[in-house]
Each structure stands twice: as C-alpha cells, then as structure tokens.
Tab-separated table of C-alpha atoms in Angstrom:
chain	number	residue	atom	x	y	z
Q	1	MET	CA	180.207	58.807	102.732
Q	2	ASP	CA	179.068	56.762	99.497
Q	3	PHE	CA	175.972	58.548	99.159
Q	4	PHE	CA	177.715	61.983	99.456
Q	5	GLU	CA	180.299	60.919	96.936
Q	6	LYS	CA	177.747	59.623	94.557
Q	7	LEU	CA	175.497	62.738	95.110
Q	8	GLY	CA	178.655	64.884	94.406
Q	9	GLU	CA	179.444	62.913	91.057
Q	10	THR	CA	175.678	63.172	90.001
Q	11	ILE	CA	175.584	66.944	90.822
Q	12	SER	CA	178.841	67.345	88.772
Q	13	THR	CA	177.747	65.466	85.918
Q	14	LYS	CA	174.326	67.051	85.680
Q	15	SER	CA	175.757	70.539	86.127
Q	16	LYS	CA	178.406	69.719	83.142
Q	17	ASP	CA	175.292	68.581	81.131
Q	18	VAL	CA	173.384	71.917	81.575
Q	19	ALA	CA	176.314	73.903	80.979
Q	20	LYS	CA	176.687	71.886	77.619
Q	21	LYS	CA	173.002	72.495	76.755
Q	22	ALA	CA	173.396	76.100	77.669
Q	23	LYS	CA	176.228	76.373	75.408
Q	24	GLU	CA	174.424	74.583	72.470
Q	25	VAL	CA	171.387	76.602	72.987
Q	26	ALA	CA	173.367	80.111	72.924
Q	27	GLU	CA	175.320	78.820	69.779
Q	28	VAL	CA	171.893	77.845	68.123
Q	29	VAL	CA	170.526	81.349	68.965
Q	30	SER	CA	173.610	82.724	67.589
Q	31	LEU	CA	173.449	80.972	64.401
Q	32	ASN	CA	169.730	81.740	64.102
Q	33	ALA	CA	170.396	85.545	64.538
Q	34	LYS	CA	172.931	85.343	61.675
Q	35	ILE	CA	170.598	83.254	59.496
Q	36	SER	CA	168.025	86.066	60.184
Q	37	THR	CA	170.454	88.865	59.244
Q	38	GLN	CA	171.195	87.097	55.950
Q	39	GLU	CA	167.677	86.601	55.093
Q	40	ASP	CA	166.891	90.244	55.973
Q	41	ILE	CA	169.781	91.102	53.295
Q	42	ILE	CA	168.008	88.722	50.720
Q	43	LYS	CA	164.626	90.507	51.350
Q	44	LYS	CA	166.213	93.910	50.874
Q	45	THR	CA	168.139	92.852	47.825
Q	46	TYR	CA	165.004	91.338	46.210
Q	47	ALA	CA	163.016	94.702	46.995
Q	48	GLN	CA	166.042	96.497	45.305
Q	49	ILE	CA	165.687	94.426	42.258
Q	50	GLY	CA	162.077	94.781	42.192
Q	51	GLN	CA	162.274	98.640	42.508
Q	52	LYS	CA	164.959	98.861	39.677
Q	53	TYR	CA	162.963	96.754	37.641
Q	54	TYR	CA	159.892	98.863	37.986
Q	55	GLU	CA	161.739	101.987	37.434
Q	56	LYS	CA	163.079	100.773	34.057
Q	57	TYR	CA	159.874	99.231	32.963
Q	58	LYS	CA	157.133	101.249	34.528
Q	59	GLU	CA	155.819	102.761	31.374
Q	60	ASP	CA	155.512	99.279	29.767
Q	61	SER	CA	152.224	98.065	31.185
Q	62	PHE	CA	151.766	95.213	28.882
Q	63	ASN	CA	154.492	93.322	30.337
Q	64	GLU	CA	153.912	90.387	32.678
Q	65	PHE	CA	153.801	92.573	35.631
Q	66	GLY	CA	151.474	95.125	34.371
Q	67	ALA	CA	148.873	94.613	37.189
Q	68	GLU	CA	151.582	94.930	39.800
Q	69	PHE	CA	152.822	98.027	38.051
Q	70	ASP	CA	149.517	99.609	38.036
Q	71	SER	CA	149.078	98.571	41.865
Q	72	ILE	CA	152.168	100.431	42.642
Q	73	ASN	CA	151.097	103.477	40.529
Q	74	HIS	CA	147.885	103.606	42.314
Q	75	ALA	CA	149.369	103.298	45.688
Q	76	MET	CA	152.006	106.267	44.613
Q	77	GLU	CA	149.262	108.427	43.460
Q	78	GLU	CA	147.265	107.818	46.799
Q	79	ILE	CA	150.564	108.314	48.936
Q	80	LYS	CA	150.901	111.829	46.697
Q	81	ARG	CA	147.293	112.717	47.576
Q	82	LEU	CA	147.388	111.931	51.105
Q	83	GLN	CA	150.708	113.834	51.483
Q	84	ASP	CA	149.049	116.999	49.872
Q	85	GLU	CA	146.053	116.601	52.328
Q	86	ILE	CA	148.444	116.639	55.251
Q	87	GLN	CA	150.442	119.725	53.824
Q	88	THR	CA	147.069	121.474	53.430
Q	89	ILE	CA	146.134	120.506	57.070
Q	90	LYS	CA	149.588	121.833	58.411
Q	91	ASN	CA	149.451	124.919	56.182
Q	92	THR	CA	152.729	124.152	54.641
Q	93	LYS	CA	154.547	123.309	51.363
Q	94	ILE	CA	157.452	121.210	50.180
Q	95	CYS	CA	160.456	123.186	48.521
Q	96	PRO	CA	160.994	121.836	45.225
Q	97	LYS	CA	164.584	122.311	45.440
Q	98	CYS	CA	165.710	120.443	49.018
Q	99	GLN	CA	162.340	118.847	50.031
Q	100	GLU	CA	162.302	120.853	53.412
Q	101	GLU	CA	158.724	121.667	54.684
Q	102	VAL	CA	157.931	125.354	54.967
Q	103	PRO	CA	154.965	127.542	55.799
Q	104	THR	CA	152.731	128.090	52.792
Q	105	ASP	CA	153.196	131.831	52.944
Q	106	SER	CA	157.107	131.688	52.655
Q	107	ALA	CA	158.722	133.496	49.862
Q	108	PHE	CA	162.095	131.656	50.581
Q	109	CYS	CA	163.116	128.183	51.942
Q	110	SER	CA	164.421	128.527	55.089
Q	111	LYS	CA	166.709	125.555	54.470
Q	112	CYS	CA	168.295	126.197	51.383
Q	113	GLY	CA	167.266	129.795	50.629
Q	114	ALA	CA	165.344	128.934	47.169
Q	115	GLN	CA	162.995	131.468	46.031
Q	116	PHE	CA	159.416	130.220	45.674
Q	117	GLU	CA	157.354	131.109	42.588
Q	118	ALA	CA	154.580	133.788	43.173
Q	119	GLU	CA	151.497	132.317	44.778
Q	120	SER	CA	149.999	130.472	41.761
Q	121	GLN	CA	146.941	129.856	43.771
Q	122	GLU	CA	146.077	133.547	43.498
Q	123	SER	CA	146.518	133.427	39.795
Q	124	GLU	CA	144.565	130.182	39.192
Q	125	LYS	CA	141.705	131.958	41.179
Q	126	ALA	CA	141.754	135.225	39.280
Q	127	PRO	CA	140.774	135.050	35.603
Q	128	GLN	CA	143.035	135.903	33.098
Q	129	GLU	CA	142.731	139.291	31.372
Q	130	ASP	CA	143.288	139.966	27.515
Q	131	ARG	CA	144.663	143.167	26.185
Q	132	ASN	CA	141.545	145.000	26.294
Q	133	ASN	CA	141.367	144.274	29.961
Q	134	ASP	CA	138.259	142.049	29.290
Q	135	LYS	CA	138.220	139.203	31.691
Q	136	VAL	CA	138.702	135.673	29.584
Q	137	SER	CA	136.534	132.874	30.803
Q	138	GLU	CA	138.257	129.587	31.926
Q	139	GLU	CA	137.597	127.723	28.524
Q	140	GLU	CA	139.391	130.277	26.702
Q	141	GLN	CA	142.436	130.467	28.829
Q	142	PRO	CA	145.298	128.642	27.102
Q	143	GLU	CA	146.295	125.195	28.566
Q	144	VAL	CA	149.353	125.150	31.096
Q	145	ASN	CA	151.524	122.206	31.384
Q	146	ASP	CA	152.419	121.881	35.064
Q	147	ASP	CA	155.229	119.275	33.752
Q	148	VAL	CA	157.593	121.811	32.340
Q	149	ILE	CA	160.498	123.037	34.532
Q	150	ILE	CA	161.917	126.271	33.694
C-alpha cells in the first residue's frame, strides 16, 4: 500500500506543479499580449506625430529631415501615378467631391450626384480656335493652371 500512497502523492504534487506552471504561462502570455498592444499604440502614435510633422514642414526641404521629406514626396507621386494607371485600366475616374469611383463617361457621380465638368480630354485634343476661327497652335495657347478650383 505504501507504494500506491506514494504514487498518489507524487501524482498529486506533480499535477499541482503542472497546474501552477500552466497558470504562470497563461499569465505571461496575457501580459505579453498587453505589452504588444501598448507597443502598437506607441508605433501608431509615432506615425501620427511623424505625419503631423511632415504635413506642417513639408515645404521646408532644408530642415534636418529634407531627405526623408523628398522620399515621402516621391513615394506619394508614384502612388498617384499608379492610381491614375489603375483608373485608366478600369476606365473609371474619381469624383472630386466624394472620392467615389465612377465610369469615365459619367456626367454625374452615382453616389453624391456631383456634376462632372465636360470632358477636358476632348478639349485638350482639339486645338483652340481664335475669333477668326483659325486654329491656334499649342504653343500659342494660354497656359492653364490646373490647381485653380472654381
């Protein structure tokens, strides 16, 4: 009988040790998950600070982060170029009011109802005419500032 009693005690002791270890492991995993969450918050906050700094000083390319600003600007230009390429492939355009993607030939946005200007591509392809209905060459055409929003 002594053998079975010692075996029972050993099993009981070992099972308590295993349960204790399992509880410790679970607590460590839980704490590591909380640490990871806090690290994510820090990373996101750093990114927000960096973005705010960039937005505030992006015109000042002579500051200590000029090279990084140039890198961001280049990446943004490339993203815009690639997005334009996607729009061309999909035969769509983006509504300037609500940013919804609509077919290129749409006169109105299907989401917000905004009216699109007449196809500027057609007017760019056709040479402008002067008062005498003579065609004006591209060199004689006045410059158009695309940044002006009316």
